Coordinates of C-alpha atoms in Angstrom, one line a residue:
Chain Z
M22 CA 0.0 -0.1 0.2
E23 CA 2.3 2.8 -1.2
I24 CA 1.0 6.1 -1.1
E25 CA 0.8 8.0 -4.3
T26 CA 1.8 11.5 -4.3
L27 CA -1.2 13.8 -5.3
K28 CA -0.5 17.4 -5.4
T29 CA -3.9 18.8 -5.8
P30 CA -4.7 21.0 -2.8
N31 CA -8.5 20.4 -2.3
T32 CA -10.5 17.7 -4.2
N33 CA -13.1 17.0 -1.8
P34 CA -16.5 17.3 -4.1
E35 CA -18.4 18.3 -0.8
Y36 CA -16.4 21.6 -0.5
S37 CA -19.0 24.1 -0.7
E38 CA -18.4 26.9 -3.2
Q39 CA -20.9 29.1 -1.5
E40 CA -19.5 31.5 0.7
G41 CA -21.2 34.0 3.3
K42 CA -23.9 31.9 4.3
S43 CA -22.5 29.7 7.2
K44 CA -24.3 29.3 10.3
S45 CA -22.9 29.0 13.8
P46 CA -23.7 26.0 15.9
Y47 CA -26.1 28.6 17.9
Q48 CA -28.0 29.7 14.8
L49 CA -28.3 26.0 13.8
A50 CA -29.8 25.2 17.3
L51 CA -32.1 28.2 17.1
R52 CA -33.2 27.1 13.7
R53 CA -34.1 23.7 15.1
F54 CA -35.5 25.1 18.2
M55 CA -38.1 27.5 15.9
K56 CA -39.0 24.1 14.2
N57 CA -40.5 22.5 17.3
K58 CA -44.1 23.9 17.6
L59 CA -44.8 23.1 21.2
A60 CA -41.5 25.1 22.3
V61 CA -42.5 28.0 20.0
I62 CA -46.1 28.1 21.6
G63 CA -44.3 28.1 25.0
V64 CA -42.1 31.0 23.8
I65 CA -45.1 33.0 22.8
T66 CA -47.0 32.2 26.0
M67 CA -44.1 33.1 28.0
V68 CA -43.9 36.4 26.4
I69 CA -47.5 37.1 26.7
I70 CA -47.4 36.5 30.4
I71 CA -44.5 38.6 31.1
V72 CA -45.6 41.3 28.8
M73 CA -49.0 41.4 30.9
S74 CA -47.2 41.2 34.1
F75 CA -44.6 44.4 33.2
S76 CA -48.3 46.4 31.9
A77 CA -50.2 45.4 34.7
P78 CA -51.1 48.9 35.6
L79 CA -52.3 49.5 32.2
L80 CA -54.5 46.5 32.3
T81 CA -56.1 47.2 35.5
D82 CA -57.1 50.4 37.6
H83 CA -57.3 48.6 40.8
N84 CA -54.6 48.5 43.7
P85 CA -54.0 44.6 44.3
T86 CA -53.7 45.4 48.0
Q87 CA -56.3 47.9 48.3
T88 CA -58.9 46.1 50.9
N89 CA -62.7 47.1 50.6
M90 CA -64.8 45.7 53.6
L91 CA -68.0 46.7 51.5
M92 CA -66.9 44.7 48.5
I93 CA -65.6 41.4 49.9
E94 CA -66.3 38.0 47.8
Q95 CA -68.2 40.0 44.8
P96 CA -69.0 37.5 41.8
P97 CA -67.2 38.7 38.4
S98 CA -68.7 42.0 37.2
S99 CA -67.8 45.1 34.9
E100 CA -66.1 46.8 37.6
H101 CA -64.3 43.4 38.7
I102 CA -63.8 41.2 36.0
L103 CA -62.8 38.2 38.2
G104 CA -64.7 39.4 41.3
T105 CA -63.1 40.4 44.7
D106 CA -61.2 38.1 47.5
G107 CA -62.5 37.7 51.2
S108 CA -60.9 41.0 51.8
G109 CA -62.3 42.9 49.0
R110 CA -59.4 43.0 46.7
D111 CA -59.6 42.8 43.2
N112 CA -58.8 39.2 42.0
W113 CA -58.0 40.6 38.1
A114 CA -55.3 43.0 39.7
R115 CA -53.9 40.6 42.1
L116 CA -53.5 38.0 39.4
L117 CA -51.6 40.6 37.2
Y118 CA -49.4 41.8 39.9
G119 CA -49.3 38.2 41.3
S120 CA -47.4 37.2 38.1
R121 CA -44.6 39.4 39.0
V122 CA -43.4 37.7 42.3
S123 CA -44.0 34.4 40.5
L124 CA -41.8 35.2 37.6
V125 CA -39.2 37.5 39.7
V126 CA -38.9 34.4 42.0
G127 CA -38.5 31.7 39.3
F128 CA -36.0 33.7 37.3
S129 CA -33.9 35.2 40.1
A130 CA -33.9 31.9 41.9
M131 CA -32.6 30.2 38.7
F132 CA -30.2 33.0 38.1
F133 CA -28.6 32.5 41.8
T134 CA -28.6 28.8 41.1
L135 CA -27.0 29.1 37.8
I136 CA -24.2 31.2 39.3
I137 CA -23.4 28.8 42.1
G138 CA -23.8 25.8 40.0
V139 CA -21.5 26.9 37.3
I140 CA -18.7 28.1 39.6
L141 CA -18.7 24.8 41.8
G142 CA -19.6 22.5 39.0
S143 CA -16.8 23.7 36.7
L144 CA -14.1 24.0 39.9
S145 CA -15.3 20.2 40.7
G146 CA -15.3 19.0 37.4
Y147 CA -12.3 20.7 36.0
Y148 CA -9.9 20.4 39.0
K149 CA -11.0 17.0 40.3
G150 CA -9.4 15.7 43.2
F151 CA -9.6 17.3 46.5
V152 CA -11.7 20.2 45.4
D153 CA -14.2 18.0 43.6
S154 CA -14.6 15.7 47.1
L155 CA -15.1 19.0 49.0
I156 CA -17.7 20.2 46.8
M157 CA -19.6 16.8 46.1
R158 CA -19.7 16.0 49.9
A159 CA -21.4 19.5 50.1
T160 CA -23.8 18.8 47.7
D161 CA -24.5 15.3 49.2
L162 CA -25.2 17.4 52.4
V163 CA -27.6 19.9 50.8
L164 CA -29.3 16.9 49.0
A165 CA -29.9 15.4 52.3
L166 CA -31.9 18.3 53.8
P167 CA -35.6 17.9 53.3
F168 CA -36.5 21.1 51.5
L169 CA -40.0 21.5 53.0
V170 CA -38.9 21.0 56.3
L171 CA -35.9 23.5 55.9
A172 CA -38.0 25.9 54.1
L173 CA -41.1 25.8 56.9
T174 CA -38.3 26.1 59.7
V175 CA -36.8 29.5 58.3
M176 CA -40.0 30.8 57.2
S177 CA -41.4 30.2 60.6
L178 CA -38.1 31.8 62.4
V179 CA -38.2 34.9 60.3
E180 CA -40.5 37.6 60.9
N181 CA -40.8 39.4 57.6
I182 CA -40.3 37.1 54.7
T183 CA -39.4 39.2 51.7
V184 CA -39.1 38.2 48.1
T185 CA -35.2 38.5 48.2
L186 CA -35.3 36.4 51.6
F187 CA -37.5 33.8 49.8
V188 CA -35.2 33.6 46.4
T189 CA -32.1 33.4 48.7
I190 CA -33.6 30.1 50.7
I191 CA -34.8 28.3 47.6
A192 CA -31.4 28.9 45.6
L193 CA -29.5 27.9 48.7
V194 CA -31.1 24.5 48.7
S195 CA -31.4 24.0 44.9
W196 CA -28.0 24.4 43.6
P197 CA -26.7 20.9 44.1
T198 CA -28.7 19.5 41.0
L199 CA -27.2 22.0 38.6
T200 CA -23.7 21.6 40.0
R201 CA -23.6 17.8 39.4
I202 CA -25.0 18.3 35.9
I203 CA -22.2 20.9 35.1
R204 CA -19.3 18.7 36.9
G205 CA -20.9 15.6 34.8
S206 CA -20.5 17.4 31.6
F207 CA -16.9 18.7 32.5
L208 CA -15.7 15.5 33.4
S209 CA -16.2 14.1 30.3
L210 CA -15.1 17.5 28.2
R211 CA -12.0 17.7 29.9
E212 CA -10.6 14.4 28.5
Q213 CA -11.6 15.5 24.9
E214 CA -8.9 16.2 22.7
F215 CA -10.0 19.9 21.8
V216 CA -9.6 20.8 25.6
L217 CA -6.2 19.1 25.4
G218 CA -5.4 21.0 22.2
A219 CA -6.3 24.3 24.1
K220 CA -4.0 23.4 26.9
A221 CA -1.2 22.6 24.3
I222 CA -1.3 26.2 22.7
G223 CA -1.1 27.4 26.6
A224 CA -4.6 28.3 27.2
S225 CA -5.2 29.7 30.7
D226 CA -7.4 27.5 32.8
M227 CA -10.1 30.1 32.8
R228 CA -9.9 30.3 28.9
I229 CA -10.3 26.9 28.8
V230 CA -13.2 26.7 31.0
F231 CA -15.0 29.8 29.7
R232 CA -14.2 29.5 25.9
H233 CA -14.1 25.9 25.3
M234 CA -15.8 24.0 28.2
I235 CA -18.8 25.9 29.0
P236 CA -19.7 26.5 25.3
N237 CA -19.8 22.7 24.8
A238 CA -21.8 22.1 28.0
I239 CA -24.4 25.0 27.1
G240 CA -27.0 22.4 26.3
P241 CA -27.5 20.5 29.7
I242 CA -26.9 23.9 31.5
V243 CA -29.4 26.0 29.7
V244 CA -32.1 23.1 29.7
N245 CA -31.8 22.7 33.3
A246 CA -31.9 26.1 34.0
T247 CA -35.0 26.5 32.2
L248 CA -36.6 23.7 34.1
M249 CA -35.4 25.2 37.3
V250 CA -37.5 28.1 36.7
A251 CA -40.6 26.1 36.8
I252 CA -39.6 24.1 39.6
M253 CA -39.0 27.6 41.5
I254 CA -42.4 29.1 40.6
I255 CA -44.1 25.7 41.8
A256 CA -42.1 26.1 45.1
E257 CA -43.3 29.7 45.5
A258 CA -46.9 28.7 44.7
G259 CA -46.8 25.5 46.9
L260 CA -45.3 27.4 49.9
S261 CA -47.4 30.4 49.5
F262 CA -50.4 28.4 49.3
I263 CA -49.9 26.6 52.8
G264 CA -49.0 30.4 53.8
M265 CA -45.3 30.0 54.6
G266 CA -44.3 31.9 51.4
I267 CA -44.7 35.5 50.4
P268 CA -46.8 36.8 52.9
Q269 CA -50.1 39.0 52.4
P270 CA -51.1 41.3 51.4
Q271 CA -48.6 41.1 48.5
P272 CA -50.4 39.3 45.8
T273 CA -48.8 36.0 44.4
W274 CA -50.3 33.2 42.6
G275 CA -49.5 30.7 45.7
N276 CA -51.2 33.2 48.2
M277 CA -54.0 33.7 46.1
L278 CA -54.8 29.7 45.9
N279 CA -54.3 29.9 49.7
E280 CA -57.9 31.6 49.8
A281 CA -59.4 28.3 48.6
L282 CA -58.3 26.6 51.8
S283 CA -61.7 27.5 52.7
V284 CA -64.2 24.8 51.4
R285 CA -66.8 27.4 50.9
I286 CA -64.7 29.3 48.5
L287 CA -63.6 26.3 46.5
R288 CA -67.0 25.3 46.3
H289 CA -68.8 28.6 45.3
H290 CA -66.1 31.1 44.3
W291 CA -64.4 29.4 41.4
Y292 CA -63.2 33.1 40.1
T293 CA -61.0 33.4 43.2
W294 CA -58.9 30.3 42.8
I295 CA -59.1 29.1 39.3
P296 CA -57.3 31.6 37.4
P297 CA -54.2 31.6 39.5
G298 CA -54.2 28.1 39.3
V299 CA -54.4 27.9 35.4
C300 CA -52.0 30.8 35.3
I301 CA -49.3 28.5 37.5
L302 CA -50.4 25.6 35.1
V303 CA -49.8 27.5 31.9
T304 CA -46.7 29.2 32.9
V305 CA -45.0 25.9 34.0
L306 CA -46.4 24.1 30.9
A307 CA -44.9 26.4 28.8
I308 CA -41.7 26.8 30.4
N309 CA -41.5 23.0 30.2
F310 CA -42.1 23.0 26.5
I311 CA -39.3 25.5 25.8
G312 CA -37.0 23.2 27.8
D313 CA -38.0 20.5 25.9
G314 CA -37.3 22.4 22.5
L315 CA -33.9 23.6 23.9
R316 CA -32.8 19.9 24.7
D317 CA -33.6 18.9 21.2
A318 CA -32.0 22.0 19.7
F319 CA -28.8 21.4 21.5
D320 CA -28.7 17.7 20.9
P321 CA -25.2 17.2 19.8
K322 CA -26.3 14.2 17.6
S323 CA -28.3 16.4 15.3
N324 CA -25.2 19.0 15.1
Q325 CA -24.2 17.6 12.0
R326 CA -27.2 19.0 9.6
Chain C
M12 CA 4.6 36.9 5.4
A13 CA 8.0 37.8 6.5
T14 CA 7.6 35.5 9.3
V15 CA 7.0 32.3 7.4
D16 CA 10.2 33.0 4.8
E17 CA 12.5 33.4 7.8
K18 CA 11.9 29.9 9.1
Q19 CA 12.8 28.4 5.5
V20 CA 16.1 27.2 6.2
V21 CA 16.0 23.8 6.7
Q22 CA 18.1 22.6 9.7
T23 CA 20.8 20.1 8.6
D24 CA 23.1 20.3 11.6
Q25 CA 22.2 17.6 13.9
E26 CA 21.0 19.3 16.8
T27 CA 18.8 17.5 19.4
I28 CA 15.6 19.3 19.8
V29 CA 13.8 16.9 22.2
K30 CA 15.5 14.2 24.3
V31 CA 13.5 11.6 26.3
E32 CA 15.2 9.9 29.1
D33 CA 13.6 6.6 30.7
L34 CA 10.2 8.3 30.5
K35 CA 7.5 6.1 32.4
K36 CA 3.7 6.5 32.7
Y37 CA 2.0 4.4 35.1
F38 CA -1.8 4.8 35.4
P39 CA -3.0 3.6 38.9
I40 CA -5.8 1.1 39.3
K41 CA -8.2 1.8 41.9
G42 CA -10.0 -1.4 43.3
G43 CA -11.8 -2.6 46.5
I44 CA -13.8 -0.9 48.9
L45 CA -11.4 1.8 49.8
K46 CA -10.7 2.7 46.4
R47 CA -6.7 2.0 47.1
T48 CA -4.4 1.3 44.3
I49 CA -4.2 -2.3 43.4
G50 CA -1.9 -2.2 40.4
H51 CA -0.7 -0.1 37.7
V52 CA -1.2 0.1 33.8
K53 CA 2.2 0.5 32.5
A54 CA 1.2 2.5 29.6
V55 CA 4.9 3.8 28.9
D56 CA 7.5 1.6 30.7
G57 CA 10.9 3.2 30.3
V58 CA 11.4 4.8 27.0
T59 CA 14.7 6.7 25.7
F60 CA 15.2 8.4 22.4
D61 CA 16.3 11.7 21.3
I62 CA 14.8 13.7 18.0
K63 CA 17.1 15.7 16.0
K64 CA 16.2 19.3 14.7
G65 CA 14.5 19.1 11.3
E66 CA 13.9 15.0 11.2
T67 CA 10.7 13.1 11.2
L68 CA 10.6 10.4 14.0
G69 CA 7.7 8.1 13.4
I70 CA 6.7 6.1 16.4
V71 CA 4.8 2.7 15.3
G72 CA 3.1 0.2 17.4
E73 CA -0.1 -1.6 17.8
S74 CA -3.2 0.1 20.0
G75 CA -2.2 0.1 23.4
S76 CA 1.5 0.0 23.0
G77 CA 1.4 3.6 24.6
K78 CA 2.4 5.5 21.6
S79 CA -0.2 8.4 22.3
T80 CA 0.5 8.4 26.2
L81 CA 4.1 9.0 25.1
G82 CA 3.5 11.9 22.8
R83 CA 1.0 13.5 25.2
M84 CA 3.8 13.1 28.2
I85 CA 6.4 15.2 26.0
L86 CA 3.8 18.0 25.4
R87 CA 3.1 17.7 29.3
L88 CA -0.6 17.0 28.8
L89 CA -0.1 14.1 31.0
E90 CA 2.1 14.0 33.8
P91 CA 5.0 11.7 33.5
T92 CA 5.5 9.1 36.6
E93 CA 9.0 9.0 35.9
G94 CA 11.8 10.0 33.5
K95 CA 13.2 13.1 32.4
I96 CA 11.7 15.4 29.2
L97 CA 14.4 17.8 27.6
F98 CA 13.0 20.3 25.2
Q99 CA 15.7 22.5 23.5
E100 CA 18.1 21.4 26.3
N101 CA 15.9 22.5 29.1
D102 CA 14.5 20.1 31.7
I103 CA 10.6 20.6 31.3
T104 CA 9.6 17.2 33.2
H105 CA 8.6 19.1 36.2
L106 CA 7.8 22.7 35.0
K107 CA 4.8 24.4 36.5
N108 CA 1.8 25.3 34.3
H109 CA 2.8 28.9 34.0
K110 CA 6.3 28.3 33.3
M111 CA 5.3 25.7 30.8
R112 CA 3.0 28.3 29.0
P113 CA 5.7 30.0 26.9
I114 CA 7.5 26.8 26.1
R115 CA 4.3 25.4 24.5
K116 CA 4.9 28.2 21.6
D117 CA 7.5 25.9 20.4
M118 CA 5.6 22.5 20.5
Q119 CA 2.1 21.7 19.3
I120 CA 0.1 18.6 18.6
I121 CA -2.0 17.4 16.1
F122 CA -4.6 14.9 17.1
Q123 CA -6.3 11.8 15.5
D124 CA -9.6 12.6 15.5
P125 CA -10.6 15.8 13.3
F126 CA -14.0 15.7 14.6
A127 CA -13.1 15.9 18.5
S128 CA -10.3 17.9 18.3
L129 CA -11.8 21.3 17.2
N130 CA -14.2 23.2 19.6
T131 CA -17.3 23.0 17.3
K132 CA -18.7 26.2 19.0
M133 CA -15.9 28.3 17.2
S134 CA -15.4 29.5 13.8
V135 CA -12.5 28.8 11.7
E136 CA -11.1 31.9 12.3
Q137 CA -11.4 32.0 16.2
L138 CA -9.9 28.7 16.3
I139 CA -6.7 29.4 14.3
E140 CA -6.6 33.0 15.8
E141 CA -6.8 31.6 19.5
P142 CA -2.8 30.3 19.6
L143 CA -1.9 33.8 18.2
L144 CA -3.9 35.7 20.6
I145 CA -2.4 33.5 23.7
Q146 CA 1.1 33.5 22.3
T147 CA 1.8 36.6 20.4
N148 CA 1.2 40.1 20.9
M149 CA -0.2 40.6 17.2
T150 CA -3.0 43.3 17.0
K151 CA -6.6 41.9 15.9
K152 CA -5.8 43.1 12.2
E153 CA -2.4 41.2 12.0
R154 CA -4.1 38.0 13.5
K155 CA -6.8 38.2 10.8
E156 CA -4.2 38.4 8.1
K157 CA -2.0 35.5 9.3
V158 CA -5.5 33.6 9.9
K159 CA -6.1 34.1 6.1
E160 CA -2.2 33.4 5.1
L161 CA -2.5 30.1 7.1
L162 CA -5.7 28.8 5.7
E163 CA -4.3 29.4 2.1
K164 CA -1.2 27.6 3.3
V165 CA -3.0 24.5 4.1
G166 CA -4.9 24.6 0.9
L167 CA -8.3 26.2 2.4
R168 CA -9.5 29.1 1.2
A169 CA -9.3 32.4 2.9
S170 CA -13.2 33.0 3.2
D171 CA -13.6 29.8 4.8
R172 CA -12.7 31.6 8.0
L173 CA -16.1 32.3 8.6
K174 CA -17.4 29.0 8.6
Y175 CA -17.7 26.6 11.4
P176 CA -15.9 23.1 11.9
H177 CA -19.3 21.1 11.0
E178 CA -19.2 22.7 7.8
F179 CA -15.9 20.8 6.8
S180 CA -14.9 17.1 6.2
G181 CA -12.6 15.4 7.8
G182 CA -9.5 16.1 5.7
Q183 CA -10.5 19.7 5.8
R184 CA -10.9 19.7 9.7
Q185 CA -7.4 18.0 10.0
R186 CA -6.0 20.9 8.0
I187 CA -7.9 23.3 10.1
S188 CA -5.9 21.6 13.2
I189 CA -2.7 21.9 11.2
A190 CA -3.2 25.5 10.5
R191 CA -4.2 25.9 14.2
A192 CA -1.2 23.9 15.3
L193 CA 1.2 25.9 12.8
A194 CA -0.1 29.3 13.9
I195 CA 2.6 30.2 16.2
N196 CA 5.4 28.9 14.2
P197 CA 6.2 26.1 16.5
K198 CA 9.6 24.2 16.3
F199 CA 8.3 20.7 17.1
V200 CA 4.8 19.0 16.0
I201 CA 3.6 15.9 17.4
A202 CA 1.4 14.5 15.0
D203 CA -0.6 11.8 17.1
E204 CA -2.2 9.7 14.5
A205 CA -2.8 12.5 12.6
V206 CA -4.1 10.8 9.5
S207 CA -5.5 7.5 10.8
A208 CA -9.1 8.8 10.8
L209 CA -8.6 9.9 7.2
D210 CA -9.7 8.2 3.6
V211 CA -6.5 7.1 2.0
S212 CA -6.9 9.4 -0.9
I213 CA -7.0 12.3 1.7
Q214 CA -4.2 10.8 3.8
A215 CA -1.8 11.3 1.2
Q216 CA -2.9 15.0 0.4
V217 CA -2.2 15.6 4.4
L218 CA 0.7 13.8 4.5
N219 CA 2.2 15.8 1.7
L220 CA 1.0 18.8 3.1
M221 CA 2.8 18.2 6.2
S222 CA 6.1 17.5 4.5
D223 CA 5.7 20.6 2.4
L224 CA 5.1 22.7 5.7
Q225 CA 8.0 20.7 7.3
E226 CA 10.3 22.3 4.7
D227 CA 8.6 25.7 4.8
F228 CA 8.6 25.8 8.6
G229 CA 11.8 23.8 9.3
L230 CA 9.7 21.8 11.5
T231 CA 10.6 18.6 13.5
Y232 CA 7.8 16.0 13.8
L233 CA 7.1 13.2 15.9
F234 CA 4.7 11.1 13.9
I235 CA 2.8 8.6 15.7
S236 CA 0.9 5.9 14.0
H237 CA -0.2 2.5 13.6
D238 CA 0.2 2.4 10.0
L239 CA 3.5 1.4 8.8
S240 CA 3.1 2.4 5.4
V241 CA 2.1 6.2 6.5
V242 CA 5.2 6.5 8.8
K243 CA 7.5 5.0 5.9
H244 CA 6.3 7.9 3.8
I245 CA 6.8 10.5 6.2
S246 CA 9.8 9.5 8.7
D247 CA 13.6 9.7 8.5
R248 CA 13.8 7.4 11.6
V249 CA 11.7 4.7 13.1
G250 CA 11.0 3.7 16.4
V251 CA 9.0 0.6 17.0
M252 CA 6.9 0.1 20.5
Y253 CA 5.8 -2.7 22.1
L254 CA 3.8 -2.7 25.3
G255 CA 5.1 0.7 26.5
R256 CA 8.7 0.0 25.5
L257 CA 10.7 0.8 22.4
A258 CA 11.6 -2.5 20.5
E259 CA 13.6 -1.0 18.0
I260 CA 14.8 2.5 16.6
A261 CA 16.4 3.0 13.6
P262 CA 16.8 5.1 10.2
K263 CA 13.8 4.3 8.0
K264 CA 16.0 2.5 5.5
D265 CA 17.3 0.0 8.1
I266 CA 13.8 -0.6 9.7
Y267 CA 12.2 -1.3 6.7
E268 CA 15.1 -3.3 4.8
N269 CA 16.7 -5.0 7.9
P270 CA 14.6 -5.3 10.8
L271 CA 16.4 -6.8 13.6
H272 CA 13.7 -7.2 16.4
P273 CA 11.5 -10.2 15.6
Y274 CA 8.3 -7.8 16.6
T275 CA 9.4 -5.4 13.7
Q276 CA 9.9 -8.4 11.3
A277 CA 6.6 -9.6 12.1
L278 CA 5.0 -6.1 11.8
L279 CA 6.8 -5.4 8.4
S280 CA 5.6 -9.2 6.9
S281 CA 2.1 -8.0 7.7
I282 CA 2.0 -5.3 5.2
P283 CA 0.2 -6.7 2.3
D284 CA 2.4 -6.8 -0.6
T285 CA 1.1 -6.1 -4.2
D286 CA 3.8 -8.1 -5.7
V287 CA 2.9 -11.5 -5.6
D288 CA 5.7 -13.1 -7.0
R289 CA 8.3 -11.9 -4.6
E290 CA 9.7 -14.2 -2.1
R291 CA 8.6 -13.1 1.3
E292 CA 9.6 -15.0 4.6
T293 CA 6.2 -14.3 6.9
V294 CA 6.2 -14.0 10.4
H295 CA 2.7 -14.7 12.0
L296 CA 2.1 -13.6 15.5
E297 CA -0.1 -15.6 17.8
G298 CA -2.3 -14.2 20.5
D299 CA -3.0 -10.8 21.6
L300 CA -1.1 -7.8 23.1
P301 CA -0.5 -8.9 26.9
S302 CA -2.2 -6.7 29.3
P303 CA -0.2 -3.6 30.0
S304 CA -1.2 -4.0 33.7
N305 CA 0.4 -7.3 34.0
P306 CA 3.3 -7.4 31.4
P307 CA 5.1 -10.5 30.9
S308 CA 8.4 -10.8 33.1
G309 CA 11.7 -9.9 31.1
C310 CA 11.1 -9.2 27.4
A311 CA 7.5 -7.9 27.1
F312 CA 7.2 -9.6 23.5
R313 CA 8.5 -13.1 24.6
T314 CA 4.9 -14.7 24.8
R315 CA 4.5 -13.9 21.1
C316 CA 7.9 -14.1 20.1
P317 CA 9.0 -17.3 17.7
M318 CA 12.5 -16.8 18.7
A319 CA 12.2 -16.7 22.6
H320 CA 14.5 -18.6 24.7
E321 CA 14.9 -19.0 28.8
R322 CA 16.8 -15.5 29.1
C323 CA 13.9 -13.6 27.8
A324 CA 11.8 -14.6 30.6
V325 CA 14.4 -13.2 33.2
D326 CA 16.3 -10.4 31.9
R327 CA 14.6 -7.2 30.3
P328 CA 16.6 -6.4 27.0
E329 CA 18.0 -3.0 26.8
L330 CA 18.3 -1.0 23.5
Q331 CA 21.8 -2.0 22.3
H332 CA 23.6 -0.2 19.3
M333 CA 23.8 -2.0 16.1
G334 CA 25.7 0.3 14.5
E335 CA 24.6 3.4 12.3
G336 CA 22.3 4.7 14.7
H337 CA 20.4 1.3 14.7
Y338 CA 19.4 0.4 18.1
V339 CA 17.4 -2.7 18.9
A340 CA 16.3 -4.2 22.6
C341 CA 16.5 -8.1 21.9
H342 CA 18.5 -10.9 23.5
L343 CA 18.9 -12.5 20.0
Y344 CA 21.7 -10.0 19.5
D345 CA 23.6 -10.1 22.8
E346 CA 27.3 -10.9 22.5

């Protein structure tokens, strides 16, 4: 098998002659995402919810915290589209303003979790050894804490629960999942040839992590961060529902549901609890569809297309 | 352009650029409940050689013979267990990462799998620019110019710089890897199975490209491959590895025409011959490569060697000089 000498520099028939229409892997992922109908519906739904939440003052004249003892538990009317609650507050206004809390809690808790997860996960997966053992034991510890019991304890100890405090608490118990996912991707990435190649050209650790490893772990990171938003929104709703979340009078979807603890309201005042329930359901579903769409879009196996 | 032309002088003086002394890499095997080290995989077990400036040293061996581990250790991408690596007469065996960084400018690697060795999230320009960004003080404009120049040098078009790796075929990707490796004018390049993943016709193109670039840049290659024909095509000297050790190392002509080690003889007779009439002495090897975690005593090759005798089980043969730079590690040639 003697090798013949070929002098032609490039004879590949697939060598594309077109120029300037090349797409980056991110653009390809976006294109795959846009082909996923459910995911696009999810995005549209989320955009509508976010826009409504921001433009709440334009959509209602009522103050969501304004009580009116003469107008309690009113059924829907032209004045109060969704009626009023047990303290005479307008349900429609509370639903709009309440979405702000749910979204703020969901996104900021995800953001905190993401920062902690990326930092600890990268350290753990990149350096391995002692650092890794230390961080992994810390995640084991936090994973062993029962979330609900911890949350309830803190909530009952603290007098005044603010959104910031609430976000901090749920972020502090939620980071291990993302940390482990990022560590896992890093452990496999660090052995890959392109990472060795980066090391061979003398790239710094920071450069290797941020320029080479994180972009290649972006799929699982983004997908899990998205799903994290849904989990956080449910956590807020759940805790507020049992009265251990954001306290009244601040409206949230969770503490609007809290009204339905009374069987009378559950039976006769559907307009008080169905709308926030549906809002939570729709938001979480939309986020999960987006997450699934992102997962498919970032699937490395379809990268070749 | 000037930087390329300056390097055009082909070094003919026999100055040593890389020297490896008794290099070893043992990977621990952890086992048991306590994850204690219960043994070692002796991937590289005492390898000594040197590479002269401007030459191509080919390293051949079966999979698992430790060729790639050897290459990665020389570049300090893997920490050696024992031994010494001298690069341009400096001991780099235990240099800290930050001290190693400026030295990396002079040594580069081209990997086997063109689909795994390029970061798919970066454009060709970003990929080739990166070493320049890290190792030189070039301005953005100079770097872009250099990228275009390099792309043309490796047979791609300057306009390809805005594309991404997924838009290229294996051979083209390997060209990108070569451009990236050569961007900072290294003196020494390790080609770790650089053409093994490519089609034969593309292999020839890439090999010729590498030879041309060697002349243009005055490069020294360590060419690692399992393919004897490829190594024959490009090397000046050839080393044969077996189970983490060098069995034989000699100028190319000697290895292919006068192989001394029984393993080399067996390897060479395994190359299919196109000339049916030629009388060939064939040596067939029995069995598989023994496990590097439990290598045979004495000579590692004795379990499969047709010429093995009692001594081979006892003493480990050392490389001995047979004249004209031909070294062999075999008891058959003991006095």
